[in-house]
CSV table of C-alpha atoms in Angstrom, one decimal:
chain,number,residue,atom,x,y,z
L,1,MET,CA,-18.9,2.1,264.0
L,2,LEU,CA,-20.4,2.4,260.5
L,3,THR,CA,-23.9,3.5,260.1
L,4,LEU,CA,-26.0,2.4,257.1
L,5,THR,CA,-28.4,4.8,255.5
L,6,ARG,CA,-31.9,3.6,254.7
L,7,VAL,CA,-31.0,3.2,251.1
L,8,GLU,CA,-27.8,1.3,251.9
L,9,GLU,CA,-29.7,-1.0,254.3
L,10,THR,CA,-32.3,-1.8,251.6
L,11,ALA,CA,-29.5,-2.5,249.1
L,12,LEU,CA,-27.8,-4.8,251.6
L,13,ALA,CA,-31.0,-6.7,252.4
L,14,GLY,CA,-31.7,-7.0,248.7
L,15,THR,CA,-28.4,-8.6,248.0
L,16,MET,CA,-28.7,-11.2,250.8
L,17,ALA,CA,-30.7,-13.6,248.6
L,18,GLU,CA,-28.1,-13.1,245.8
L,19,THR,CA,-25.3,-14.0,248.2
L,20,ALA,CA,-27.1,-17.2,249.2
L,21,LEU,CA,-27.7,-18.1,245.5
L,22,ASN,CA,-24.1,-17.4,244.6
L,23,LYS,CA,-22.9,-19.6,247.5
L,24,ASN,CA,-25.1,-22.4,246.3
L,25,ALA,CA,-24.0,-22.0,242.7
L,26,GLY,CA,-20.3,-22.0,243.7
L,27,GLY,CA,-20.6,-25.2,245.7
L,28,ASP,CA,-20.7,-24.1,249.4
L,29,THR,CA,-18.2,-26.1,251.2
L,30,GLY,CA,-20.2,-26.0,254.4
L,31,ARG,CA,-22.7,-28.6,255.5
L,32,PRO,CA,-25.1,-29.9,252.8
L,33,ARG,CA,-28.6,-28.4,252.9
L,34,VAL,CA,-31.5,-30.4,254.2
L,35,SER,CA,-33.6,-31.7,251.3
L,36,ARG,CA,-37.1,-30.4,250.4
L,37,GLU,CA,-38.7,-33.6,251.6
L,38,LYS,CA,-37.6,-33.3,255.2
L,39,ARG,CA,-40.1,-31.3,257.2
L,40,GLU,CA,-38.5,-31.2,260.6
L,41,THR,CA,-37.4,-27.8,261.9
L,42,VAL,CA,-33.7,-27.0,261.1
L,43,GLY,CA,-31.8,-24.7,263.4
L,44,THR,CA,-31.9,-23.9,267.1
L,45,ILE,CA,-35.5,-23.3,268.4
L,46,THR,CA,-34.3,-22.5,272.0
L,47,VAL,CA,-32.9,-19.2,273.4
L,48,GLU,CA,-31.4,-18.3,276.7
L,49,ASN,CA,-34.0,-17.0,279.3
L,50,PRO,CA,-37.0,-17.1,276.9
L,51,ARG,CA,-40.0,-14.8,277.3
L,52,MET,CA,-42.4,-17.4,275.8
L,53,VAL,CA,-42.0,-21.1,275.1
L,54,CYS,CA,-44.1,-22.9,272.4
L,55,ARG,CA,-44.0,-26.7,272.3
L,56,ASN,CA,-45.7,-29.1,269.8
L,57,VAL,CA,-48.3,-26.6,268.7
L,58,ASN,CA,-50.9,-27.8,266.3
L,59,VAL,CA,-53.7,-25.7,264.9
L,60,TYR,CA,-56.8,-27.1,263.2
L,61,TYR,CA,-59.6,-25.3,261.3
L,62,GLY,CA,-62.3,-27.9,261.4
L,63,ASP,CA,-60.7,-31.0,259.8
L,64,LYS,CA,-57.9,-29.0,258.2
L,65,GLN,CA,-54.5,-28.8,260.0
L,66,ALA,CA,-52.9,-25.4,259.5
L,67,ILE,CA,-49.9,-25.7,261.9
L,68,ARG,CA,-48.1,-29.0,262.5
L,69,ASN,CA,-46.1,-29.8,265.7
L,70,LEU,CA,-44.4,-26.4,265.9
L,71,SER,CA,-41.9,-25.6,268.6
L,72,ILE,CA,-40.0,-22.4,269.2
L,73,GLU,CA,-39.0,-20.0,271.9
L,74,ILE,CA,-39.3,-16.2,271.9
L,75,GLY,CA,-36.4,-14.4,273.4
L,76,ARG,CA,-36.3,-11.2,275.5
L,77,ASN,CA,-35.5,-7.9,273.8
L,78,GLU,CA,-35.5,-9.4,270.3
L,79,VAL,CA,-37.4,-9.0,267.1
L,80,LEU,CA,-38.4,-12.4,265.7
L,81,ALA,CA,-39.5,-12.2,262.1
L,82,MET,CA,-41.8,-14.9,260.6
L,83,ILE,CA,-41.5,-15.2,256.8
L,84,GLY,CA,-42.9,-17.5,254.2
L,85,PRO,CA,-45.3,-17.7,251.2
L,86,SER,CA,-49.0,-16.8,251.6
L,87,GLY,CA,-51.0,-19.5,253.4
L,88,CYS,CA,-48.0,-21.1,255.1
L,89,GLY,CA,-49.3,-20.5,258.7
L,90,LYS,CA,-47.5,-17.4,259.8
L,91,SER,CA,-50.5,-15.3,260.8
L,92,THR,CA,-52.3,-18.4,262.2
L,93,PHE,CA,-49.4,-19.1,264.5
L,94,ILE,CA,-48.9,-15.5,265.7
L,95,ARG,CA,-52.6,-15.3,266.5
L,96,CYS,CA,-52.1,-18.3,268.8
L,97,LEU,CA,-49.7,-16.4,271.0
L,98,ASN,CA,-52.5,-14.3,272.5
L,99,ARG,CA,-55.4,-16.7,271.7
L,100,MET,CA,-56.9,-14.5,269.0
L,101,ASN,CA,-57.8,-17.7,267.2
L,102,ASP,CA,-60.3,-18.3,270.0
L,103,THR,CA,-62.6,-15.9,268.1
L,104,ILE,CA,-62.7,-18.1,265.0
L,105,ASP,CA,-65.4,-20.8,265.0
L,106,GLY,CA,-64.0,-24.3,264.5
L,107,CYS,CA,-60.4,-23.4,265.3
L,108,ARG,CA,-58.7,-25.8,267.7
L,109,VAL,CA,-55.2,-25.4,269.2
L,110,THR,CA,-53.2,-28.2,270.9
L,111,GLY,CA,-49.8,-28.2,272.5
L,112,GLU,CA,-48.3,-25.8,275.0
L,113,ILE,CA,-47.6,-22.1,274.8
L,114,VAL,CA,-46.1,-21.0,278.1
L,115,LEU,CA,-45.8,-17.4,279.3
L,116,ASP,CA,-44.4,-16.7,282.8
L,117,GLY,CA,-44.6,-20.3,283.7
L,118,VAL,CA,-48.3,-20.7,282.7
L,119,ASN,CA,-49.7,-22.4,279.7
L,120,ILE,CA,-51.9,-19.7,278.1
L,121,TYR,CA,-54.3,-22.4,276.8
L,122,ASP,CA,-55.1,-23.6,280.4
L,123,ARG,CA,-58.8,-23.4,280.9
L,124,ASN,CA,-58.3,-21.2,283.9
L,125,VAL,CA,-56.5,-18.4,282.0
L,126,ASP,CA,-58.4,-15.2,281.4
L,127,VAL,CA,-57.8,-14.0,277.9
L,128,VAL,CA,-58.4,-10.3,278.7
L,129,PRO,CA,-55.3,-9.8,280.8
L,130,LEU,CA,-53.5,-12.2,278.5
L,131,ARG,CA,-54.1,-9.9,275.5
L,132,ALA,CA,-52.8,-7.0,277.6
L,133,GLN,CA,-49.6,-9.0,278.3
L,134,VAL,CA,-49.3,-10.1,274.6
L,135,GLY,CA,-50.6,-7.2,272.6
L,136,MET,CA,-51.2,-7.2,268.8
L,137,VAL,CA,-50.9,-4.6,266.0
L,138,PHE,CA,-52.8,-5.6,262.9
L,139,GLN,CA,-52.1,-5.4,259.2
L,140,LYS,CA,-54.5,-2.4,258.8
L,141,PRO,CA,-54.5,0.4,261.3
L,142,ASN,CA,-57.6,0.1,263.4
L,143,PRO,CA,-57.9,3.1,265.8
L,144,PHE,CA,-61.1,3.3,267.9
L,145,PRO,CA,-63.7,5.8,266.8
L,146,LYS,CA,-62.6,8.0,269.7
L,147,SER,CA,-60.2,10.9,270.3
L,148,ILE,CA,-56.4,10.4,270.1
L,149,TYR,CA,-56.3,10.6,273.9
L,150,GLU,CA,-59.1,8.1,274.5
L,151,ASN,CA,-57.5,5.6,272.1
L,152,VAL,CA,-54.5,5.3,274.3
L,153,ALA,CA,-56.3,5.8,277.7
L,154,TYR,CA,-59.0,3.2,277.1
L,155,GLY,CA,-56.8,0.1,277.9
L,156,PRO,CA,-55.2,1.5,281.1
L,157,ARG,CA,-58.6,2.6,282.3
L,158,ILE,CA,-60.4,-0.7,281.9
L,159,HIS,CA,-57.4,-2.6,283.3
L,160,GLY,CA,-57.2,-0.3,286.3
L,161,LEU,CA,-53.6,0.7,285.7
L,162,ALA,CA,-54.2,4.3,286.7
L,163,ARG,CA,-55.6,5.5,290.0
L,164,THR,CA,-55.8,9.2,289.2
L,165,GLN,CA,-56.3,11.3,286.2
L,166,ALA,CA,-52.7,12.5,286.5
L,167,GLU,CA,-51.5,8.9,286.3
L,168,LEU,CA,-53.6,8.3,283.3
L,169,ASP,CA,-52.3,11.4,281.6
L,170,GLU,CA,-48.8,10.3,282.2
L,171,ILE,CA,-49.4,6.8,280.8
L,172,VAL,CA,-50.9,8.4,277.6
L,173,GLU,CA,-48.1,10.8,277.2
L,174,THR,CA,-45.4,8.2,277.8
L,175,SER,CA,-47.0,5.7,275.4
L,176,LEU,CA,-47.3,8.3,272.6
L,177,MET,CA,-43.7,9.3,273.2
L,178,LYS,CA,-42.5,5.6,273.0
L,179,ALA,CA,-44.5,5.3,269.8
L,180,GLY,CA,-42.8,8.4,268.3
L,181,LEU,CA,-46.1,10.2,268.0
L,182,TRP,CA,-46.3,12.6,270.9
L,183,GLU,CA,-44.8,15.7,269.2
L,184,GLU,CA,-47.1,15.3,266.3
L,185,VAL,CA,-50.4,15.0,268.3
L,186,LYS,CA,-49.8,16.7,271.6
L,187,ASP,CA,-51.8,19.8,270.6
L,188,ARG,CA,-54.8,17.9,269.2
L,189,MET,CA,-55.4,15.1,271.7
L,190,GLY,CA,-59.1,15.7,271.5
L,191,GLN,CA,-59.4,15.1,267.8
L,192,PRO,CA,-60.5,11.7,266.3
L,193,GLY,CA,-57.7,9.1,266.0
L,194,THR,CA,-59.3,8.2,262.6
L,195,GLY,CA,-58.3,11.6,261.3
L,196,LEU,CA,-54.6,10.8,261.4
L,197,SER,CA,-52.6,9.6,258.4
L,198,GLY,CA,-52.2,5.9,257.9
L,199,GLY,CA,-48.7,5.8,259.4
L,200,GLN,CA,-49.8,7.9,262.3
L,201,GLN,CA,-52.8,5.7,262.9
L,202,GLN,CA,-50.5,2.6,263.0
L,203,ARG,CA,-48.2,4.3,265.6
L,204,LEU,CA,-51.4,5.3,267.6
L,205,CYS,CA,-52.3,1.6,267.6
L,206,ILE,CA,-48.7,0.8,268.8
L,207,ALA,CA,-49.1,3.4,271.6
L,208,ARG,CA,-52.4,1.8,272.5
L,209,THR,CA,-50.7,-1.6,272.8
L,210,ILE,CA,-47.8,-0.2,274.8
L,211,ALA,CA,-50.1,1.6,277.3
L,212,VAL,CA,-51.2,-1.6,279.0
L,213,ASN,CA,-47.6,-2.7,279.8
L,214,PRO,CA,-47.3,-5.8,277.5
L,215,GLU,CA,-44.4,-8.2,277.7
L,216,ILE,CA,-44.7,-9.2,274.0
L,217,ILE,CA,-45.9,-7.2,271.0
L,218,LEU,CA,-47.2,-9.1,268.0
L,219,MET,CA,-47.2,-7.4,264.6
L,220,ASP,CA,-49.1,-9.0,261.7
L,221,GLU,CA,-47.7,-7.3,258.6
L,222,PRO,CA,-47.9,-3.9,260.2
L,223,CYS,CA,-46.5,-2.0,257.3
L,224,SER,CA,-48.3,-3.6,254.4
L,225,ALA,CA,-50.8,-0.8,254.0
L,226,LEU,CA,-48.2,2.0,254.5
L,227,ASP,CA,-46.0,4.0,252.2
L,228,PRO,CA,-42.2,3.7,252.3
L,229,ILE,CA,-41.7,6.7,254.5
L,230,ALA,CA,-44.3,5.6,257.1
L,231,THR,CA,-42.8,2.1,256.9
L,232,SER,CA,-39.3,3.4,257.7
L,233,VAL,CA,-40.7,5.2,260.8
L,234,ILE,CA,-42.4,2.0,262.0
L,235,GLU,CA,-39.2,-0.1,261.4
L,236,ASP,CA,-37.1,2.4,263.3
L,237,LEU,CA,-39.7,2.3,266.1
L,238,MET,CA,-39.5,-1.5,266.3
L,239,LEU,CA,-35.7,-1.3,266.8
L,240,GLU,CA,-36.2,1.1,269.7
L,241,LEU,CA,-39.1,-0.9,271.3
L,242,ARG,CA,-37.1,-4.2,271.4
L,243,ASN,CA,-35.0,-2.7,274.2
L,244,GLN,CA,-38.1,-3.0,276.4
L,245,TYR,CA,-40.3,-5.7,274.7
L,246,SER,CA,-40.1,-8.9,272.8
L,247,ILE,CA,-41.5,-8.4,269.3
L,248,CYS,CA,-42.8,-11.0,266.8
L,249,ILE,CA,-43.5,-9.7,263.3
L,250,VAL,CA,-45.1,-11.4,260.3
L,251,THR,CA,-43.9,-10.0,257.1
L,252,HIS,CA,-43.8,-10.8,253.4
L,253,SER,CA,-40.9,-8.4,252.9
L,254,MET,CA,-37.6,-10.2,253.3
L,255,GLN,CA,-35.8,-6.8,253.2
L,256,GLN,CA,-37.9,-5.7,256.2
L,257,ALA,CA,-37.1,-8.9,258.1
L,258,ALA,CA,-33.4,-8.3,257.4
L,259,ARG,CA,-33.6,-4.7,258.6
L,260,VAL,CA,-35.5,-5.2,261.9
L,261,SER,CA,-35.1,-8.7,263.2
L,262,GLN,CA,-32.4,-10.6,265.1
L,263,ARG,CA,-33.9,-14.0,264.5
L,264,THR,CA,-36.0,-15.3,261.5
L,265,ALA,CA,-38.3,-18.2,261.3
L,266,TYR,CA,-39.3,-19.6,257.9
L,267,PHE,CA,-42.7,-21.3,257.5
L,268,HIS,CA,-43.9,-23.5,254.6
L,269,LEU,CA,-47.3,-25.2,254.3
L,270,GLY,CA,-47.9,-25.3,258.1
L,271,ASP,CA,-44.4,-26.4,259.1
L,272,LEU,CA,-41.7,-24.4,260.8
L,273,ILE,CA,-38.9,-25.3,258.3
L,274,GLU,CA,-36.0,-23.3,259.7
L,275,VAL,CA,-35.1,-20.8,262.5
L,276,GLY,CA,-31.9,-19.0,263.3
L,277,PRO,CA,-30.0,-15.7,263.3
L,278,THR,CA,-31.4,-13.5,260.6
L,279,GLU,CA,-28.1,-12.9,258.8
L,280,ARG,CA,-27.4,-16.7,258.6
L,281,ILE,CA,-30.9,-17.4,257.3
L,282,PHE,CA,-30.5,-15.0,254.5
L,283,THR,CA,-26.9,-15.7,253.6
L,284,ASN,CA,-26.4,-19.4,254.3
L,285,PRO,CA,-29.7,-21.2,254.9
L,286,ARG,CA,-29.5,-24.8,256.0
L,287,HIS,CA,-32.7,-26.1,254.4
L,288,GLN,CA,-33.3,-26.2,250.7
L,289,LEU,CA,-36.8,-24.9,251.0
L,290,THR,CA,-35.5,-21.8,252.8
L,291,GLN,CA,-32.9,-21.4,250.0
L,292,ASP,CA,-35.6,-21.7,247.4
L,293,TYR,CA,-37.8,-19.0,249.0
L,294,ILE,CA,-35.1,-16.4,249.7
L,295,THR,CA,-33.7,-16.8,246.1
L,296,GLY,CA,-37.2,-16.3,244.6
L,297,ARG,CA,-37.8,-19.7,243.3
L,298,PHE,CA,-41.3,-19.7,244.8
L,299,GLY,CA,-43.4,-17.6,247.2
Protein backbone atom coordinates (compact mmCIF):
# COMPACT_ATOMS: atom_id res chain seq x y z
CA MET A 1 0.00 0.00 0.00
CA LEU A 2 1.33 3.44 -0.91
CA THR A 3 1.58 6.00 1.88
CA LEU A 4 1.37 9.69 1.04
CA THR A 5 3.52 12.14 2.94
CA ARG A 6 1.85 15.26 4.29
CA VAL A 7 3.29 17.36 1.45
CA GLU A 8 2.07 14.86 -1.13
CA GLU A 9 -1.39 14.76 0.47
CA THR A 10 -1.61 18.54 0.29
CA ALA A 11 -0.53 18.55 -3.32
CA LEU A 12 -3.09 15.86 -4.16
CA ALA A 13 -5.89 17.76 -2.44
CA GLY A 14 -4.82 20.95 -4.15
CA THR A 15 -5.10 19.37 -7.59
CA MET A 16 -8.61 17.99 -7.03
CA ALA A 17 -10.23 21.29 -8.01
CA GLU A 18 -7.98 21.47 -11.09
CA THR A 19 -9.08 17.97 -12.06
CA ALA A 20 -12.74 18.97 -11.79
CA LEU A 21 -12.11 22.09 -13.87
CA ASN A 22 -10.26 20.10 -16.53
CA LYS A 23 -13.07 17.55 -16.74
CA ASN A 24 -15.58 20.31 -17.22
CA ALA A 25 -13.45 22.08 -19.80
CA GLY A 26 -12.93 18.88 -21.72
CA GLY A 27 -16.60 18.08 -21.92
CA ASP A 28 -17.20 15.43 -19.25
CA THR A 29 -19.09 12.59 -20.89
CA GLY A 30 -20.91 11.71 -17.66
CA ARG A 31 -24.26 13.04 -16.53
CA PRO A 32 -24.85 16.78 -17.04
CA ARG A 33 -24.44 18.93 -13.93
CA VAL A 34 -27.48 20.29 -12.17
CA SER A 35 -27.95 23.98 -12.95
CA ARG A 36 -27.29 26.75 -10.45
CA GLU A 37 -31.00 27.56 -10.20
CA LYS A 38 -31.91 24.14 -8.77
CA ARG A 39 -31.65 24.16 -4.98
CA GLU A 40 -32.67 20.59 -4.14
CA THR A 41 -29.92 18.45 -2.61
CA VAL A 42 -27.96 16.38 -5.13
CA GLY A 43 -26.42 13.06 -4.05
CA THR A 44 -27.29 10.40 -1.51
CA ILE A 45 -28.20 11.80 1.90
CA THR A 46 -28.70 8.36 3.48
CA VAL A 47 -26.10 5.95 4.87
CA GLU A 48 -26.28 2.40 6.13
CA ASN A 49 -26.92 2.16 9.88
CA PRO A 50 -26.75 5.93 10.57
CA ARG A 51 -25.69 7.39 13.89
CA MET A 52 -27.89 10.48 13.50
CA VAL A 53 -30.75 11.25 11.10
CA CYS A 54 -31.73 14.82 10.16
CA ARG A 55 -34.97 15.40 8.27
CA ASN A 56 -36.45 18.65 6.94
CA VAL A 57 -34.44 20.86 9.30
CA ASN A 58 -35.18 24.58 9.11
CA VAL A 59 -33.46 27.23 11.22
CA TYR A 60 -34.70 30.78 11.75
CA TYR A 61 -33.06 33.77 13.43
CA GLY A 62 -36.10 35.88 14.06
CA ASP A 63 -37.73 36.33 10.64
CA LYS A 64 -34.60 35.34 8.72
CA GLN A 65 -34.34 31.73 7.56
CA ALA A 66 -30.74 30.48 7.80
CA ILE A 67 -31.26 26.78 6.92
CA ARG A 68 -33.92 25.53 4.49
CA ASN A 69 -35.43 22.06 4.58
CA LEU A 70 -32.14 20.23 5.12
CA SER A 71 -31.99 16.43 5.32
CA ILE A 72 -28.87 14.31 5.85
CA GLU A 73 -27.71 11.26 7.77
CA ILE A 74 -24.46 10.99 9.74
CA GLY A 75 -22.75 7.63 9.48
CA ARG A 76 -20.88 5.65 12.09
CA ASN A 77 -17.09 5.80 12.12
CA GLU A 78 -16.88 8.48 9.47
CA VAL A 79 -15.73 12.06 9.15
CA LEU A 80 -18.34 14.22 7.44
CA ALA A 81 -16.90 17.51 6.19
CA MET A 82 -19.17 20.53 5.70
CA ILE A 83 -17.83 23.08 3.24
CA GLY A 84 -19.11 26.25 1.60
CA PRO A 85 -18.61 30.02 1.53
CA SER A 86 -18.92 32.14 4.66
CA GLY A 87 -22.49 32.67 5.81
CA CYS A 88 -23.87 29.62 4.02
CA GLY A 89 -25.20 27.90 7.17
CA LYS A 90 -22.48 25.36 8.01
CA SER A 91 -21.89 26.47 11.59
CA THR A 92 -25.59 27.13 12.15
CA PHE A 93 -26.39 23.57 11.14
CA ILE A 94 -23.62 21.89 13.13
CA ARG A 95 -24.77 23.78 16.25
CA CYS A 96 -28.24 22.29 15.73
CA LEU A 97 -26.85 18.79 16.24
CA ASN A 98 -26.40 19.29 19.99
CA ARG A 99 -28.83 22.18 20.43
CA MET A 100 -26.17 24.82 20.96
CA ASN A 101 -28.46 27.19 19.06
CA ASP A 102 -30.78 27.05 22.09
CA THR A 103 -28.45 29.62 23.69
CA ILE A 104 -29.17 32.19 20.94
CA ASP A 105 -32.16 34.45 21.51
CA GLY A 106 -34.66 34.35 18.67
CA CYS A 107 -33.30 31.16 17.14
CA ARG A 108 -35.95 28.58 16.18
CA VAL A 109 -35.40 25.10 14.78
CA THR A 110 -38.03 22.93 13.09
CA GLY A 111 -37.85 19.43 11.64
CA GLU A 112 -36.38 16.30 13.19
CA ILE A 113 -32.87 15.40 14.34
CA VAL A 114 -32.94 11.84 15.65
CA LEU A 115 -30.22 10.27 17.82
CA ASP A 116 -30.69 6.74 19.16
CA GLY A 117 -34.33 6.80 18.09
CA VAL A 118 -35.14 10.05 19.92
CA ASN A 119 -35.80 13.44 18.36
CA ILE A 120 -33.32 15.65 20.22
CA TYR A 121 -35.73 18.60 19.88
CA ASP A 122 -38.44 16.80 21.81
CA ARG A 123 -39.42 18.97 24.76
CA ASN A 124 -38.59 16.14 27.18
CA VAL A 125 -34.95 15.88 26.09
CA ASP A 126 -32.42 17.16 28.64
CA VAL A 127 -29.70 19.08 26.78
CA VAL A 128 -27.02 18.38 29.41
CA PRO A 129 -26.65 14.64 28.69
CA LEU A 130 -27.31 15.38 25.01
CA ARG A 131 -24.25 17.63 24.86
CA ALA A 132 -22.24 14.83 26.44
CA GLN A 133 -23.43 12.43 23.73
CA VAL A 134 -22.78 15.00 21.00
CA GLY A 135 -19.70 16.92 22.05
CA MET A 136 -18.31 20.04 20.39
CA VAL A 137 -14.82 21.40 19.76
CA PHE A 138 -14.89 25.09 18.88
CA GLN A 139 -12.93 27.24 16.46
CA LYS A 140 -10.77 28.77 19.18
CA PRO A 141 -9.38 26.53 21.95
CA ASN A 142 -11.31 27.23 25.13
CA PRO A 143 -9.77 25.34 28.06
CA PHE A 144 -11.29 25.96 31.48
CA PRO A 145 -9.25 28.16 33.85
CA LYS A 146 -8.33 25.01 35.74
CA SER A 147 -5.47 22.53 35.79
CA ILE A 148 -4.87 20.17 32.88
CA TYR A 149 -6.20 17.33 35.04
CA GLU A 150 -9.35 19.19 36.06
CA ASN A 151 -10.09 20.24 32.49
CA VAL A 152 -10.54 16.58 31.57
CA ALA A 153 -11.93 15.35 34.90
CA TYR A 154 -14.67 17.98 35.17
CA GLY A 155 -17.10 16.37 32.71
CA PRO A 156 -16.88 12.78 34.01
CA ARG A 157 -17.23 14.09 37.56
CA ILE A 158 -20.42 16.11 36.99
CA HIS A 159 -21.95 13.33 34.86
CA GLY A 160 -21.17 10.69 37.52
CA LEU A 161 -19.06 8.55 35.19
CA ALA A 162 -16.47 7.67 37.84
CA ARG A 163 -17.24 6.10 41.20
CA THR A 164 -13.73 6.30 42.62
CA GLN A 165 -10.69 8.52 42.27
CA ALA A 166 -8.87 5.66 40.55
CA GLU A 167 -11.61 5.42 37.92
CA LEU A 168 -11.47 9.18 37.36
CA ASP A 169 -7.68 9.04 37.02
CA GLU A 170 -8.05 6.30 34.42
CA ILE A 171 -10.62 8.29 32.41
CA VAL A 172 -8.34 11.34 32.42
CA GLU A 173 -5.28 9.35 31.32
CA THR A 174 -7.17 7.42 28.64
CA SER A 175 -8.76 10.58 27.23
CA LEU A 176 -5.42 12.39 27.05
CA MET A 177 -3.88 9.37 25.37
CA LYS A 178 -6.66 9.26 22.75
CA ALA A 179 -6.11 12.95 22.14
CA GLY A 180 -2.38 12.37 21.65
CA LEU A 181 -1.49 14.65 24.55
CA TRP A 182 -0.63 12.33 27.45
CA GLU A 183 3.12 12.06 26.85
CA GLU A 184 3.40 15.85 26.63
CA VAL A 185 1.54 16.68 29.85
CA LYS A 186 1.73 13.62 32.15
CA ASP A 187 4.36 15.27 34.36
CA ARG A 188 2.53 18.59 34.74
CA MET A 189 -1.09 17.65 35.26
CA GLY A 190 -1.47 20.25 38.00
CA GLN A 191 -0.46 23.16 35.77
CA PRO A 192 -3.08 25.43 34.13
CA GLY A 193 -4.52 24.22 30.85
CA THR A 194 -4.33 27.79 29.58
CA GLY A 195 -0.53 27.56 29.78
CA LEU A 196 -0.35 25.06 26.91
CA SER A 197 0.36 26.00 23.30
CA GLY A 198 -2.58 26.61 20.95
CA GLY A 199 -2.37 23.15 19.40
CA GLN A 200 -2.04 21.50 22.80
CA GLN A 201 -5.02 23.49 24.11
CA GLN A 202 -7.14 22.26 21.20
CA ARG A 203 -6.13 18.66 21.90
CA LEU A 204 -6.94 19.25 25.57
CA CYS A 205 -10.42 20.37 24.51
CA ILE A 206 -10.74 17.21 22.39
CA ALA A 207 -9.69 15.11 25.40
CA ARG A 208 -12.31 16.94 27.49
CA THR A 209 -14.94 16.04 24.88
CA ILE A 210 -13.85 12.39 24.69
CA ALA A 211 -13.88 12.01 28.48
CA VAL A 212 -17.69 11.94 28.69
CA ASN A 213 -18.06 9.08 26.17
CA PRO A 214 -19.71 10.90 23.25
CA GLU A 215 -21.20 9.20 20.21
CA ILE A 216 -20.56 12.15 17.89
CA ILE A 217 -17.86 14.83 17.96
CA LEU A 218 -18.64 18.16 16.29
CA MET A 219 -15.71 20.33 15.21
CA ASP A 220 -16.37 23.88 14.06
CA GLU A 221 -13.23 24.98 12.18
CA PRO A 222 -10.98 23.40 14.83
CA CYS A 223 -7.72 24.28 13.06
CA SER A 224 -8.43 27.83 11.89
CA ALA A 225 -6.40 29.36 14.75
CA LEU A 226 -3.53 26.85 14.57
CA ASP A 227 -0.24 26.75 12.70
CA PRO A 228 0.38 24.11 10.01
CA ILE A 229 2.23 21.71 12.32
CA ALA A 230 -0.52 21.81 14.98
CA THR A 231 -3.11 21.47 12.21
CA SER A 232 -1.39 18.32 10.94
CA VAL A 233 -1.48 16.80 14.43
CA ILE A 234 -5.21 17.54 14.81
CA GLU A 235 -5.97 16.09 11.37
CA ASP A 236 -4.07 12.89 12.15
CA LEU A 237 -5.99 12.70 15.42
CA MET A 238 -9.33 12.98 13.59
CA LEU A 239 -8.41 10.03 11.40
CA GLU A 240 -7.68 7.95 14.51
CA LEU A 241 -10.78 9.06 16.40
CA ARG A 242 -13.17 8.13 13.61
CA ASN A 243 -12.52 4.47 14.44
CA GLN A 244 -14.52 5.06 17.63
CA TYR A 245 -16.70 8.09 16.96
CA SER A 246 -18.66 9.87 14.25
CA ILE A 247 -17.08 13.24 13.47
CA CYS A 248 -18.64 16.27 11.76
CA ILE A 249 -16.24 19.04 10.83
CA VAL A 250 -16.93 22.51 9.45
CA THR A 251 -13.96 23.76 7.45
CA HIS A 252 -13.12 26.49 4.96
CA SER A 253 -10.13 24.46 3.79
CA MET A 254 -10.99 22.19 0.90
CA GLN A 255 -7.58 20.58 1.26
CA GLN A 256 -8.39 19.69 4.86
CA ALA A 257 -11.77 18.26 3.87
CA ALA A 258 -10.03 16.14 1.24
CA ARG A 259 -7.45 14.86 3.73
CA VAL A 260 -9.66 13.90 6.66
CA SER A 261 -13.22 13.17 5.47
CA GLN A 262 -14.96 10.26 3.81
CA ARG A 263 -18.10 12.25 2.91
CA THR A 264 -18.48 15.92 2.09
CA ALA A 265 -21.56 18.16 2.19
CA TYR A 266 -21.55 21.44 0.27
CA PHE A 267 -23.72 24.31 1.60
CA HIS A 268 -24.77 27.46 -0.24
CA LEU A 269 -26.97 30.25 1.12
CA GLY A 270 -28.77 28.02 3.63
CA ASP A 271 -29.28 25.06 1.30
CA LEU A 272 -27.51 21.69 1.31
CA ILE A 273 -26.57 21.64 -2.37
CA GLU A 274 -24.67 18.37 -2.66
CA VAL A 275 -23.47 15.49 -0.52
CA GLY A 276 -21.44 12.45 -1.45
CA PRO A 277 -18.09 10.65 -1.16
CA THR A 278 -15.33 13.21 -0.72
CA GLU A 279 -13.29 12.09 -3.71
CA ARG A 280 -16.27 12.38 -6.05
CA ILE A 281 -17.32 15.77 -4.70
CA PHE A 282 -13.87 17.18 -5.43
CA THR A 283 -13.21 15.46 -8.76
CA ASN A 284 -16.63 15.12 -10.37
CA PRO A 285 -19.30 17.22 -8.62
CA ARG A 286 -22.84 16.81 -9.91
CA HIS A 287 -24.10 20.32 -9.15
CA GLN A 288 -22.83 23.40 -10.96
CA LEU A 289 -22.69 25.41 -7.71
CA THR A 290 -20.37 22.79 -6.18
CA GLN A 291 -18.23 22.91 -9.32
CA ASP A 292 -18.06 26.71 -9.10
CA TYR A 293 -16.98 26.62 -5.46
CA ILE A 294 -14.26 23.98 -5.66
CA THR A 295 -12.76 25.59 -8.77
CA GLY A 296 -12.57 28.97 -7.04
CA ARG A 297 -15.17 30.88 -9.00
CA PHE A 298 -16.67 32.15 -5.75
CA GLY A 299 -16.35 31.58 -2.01
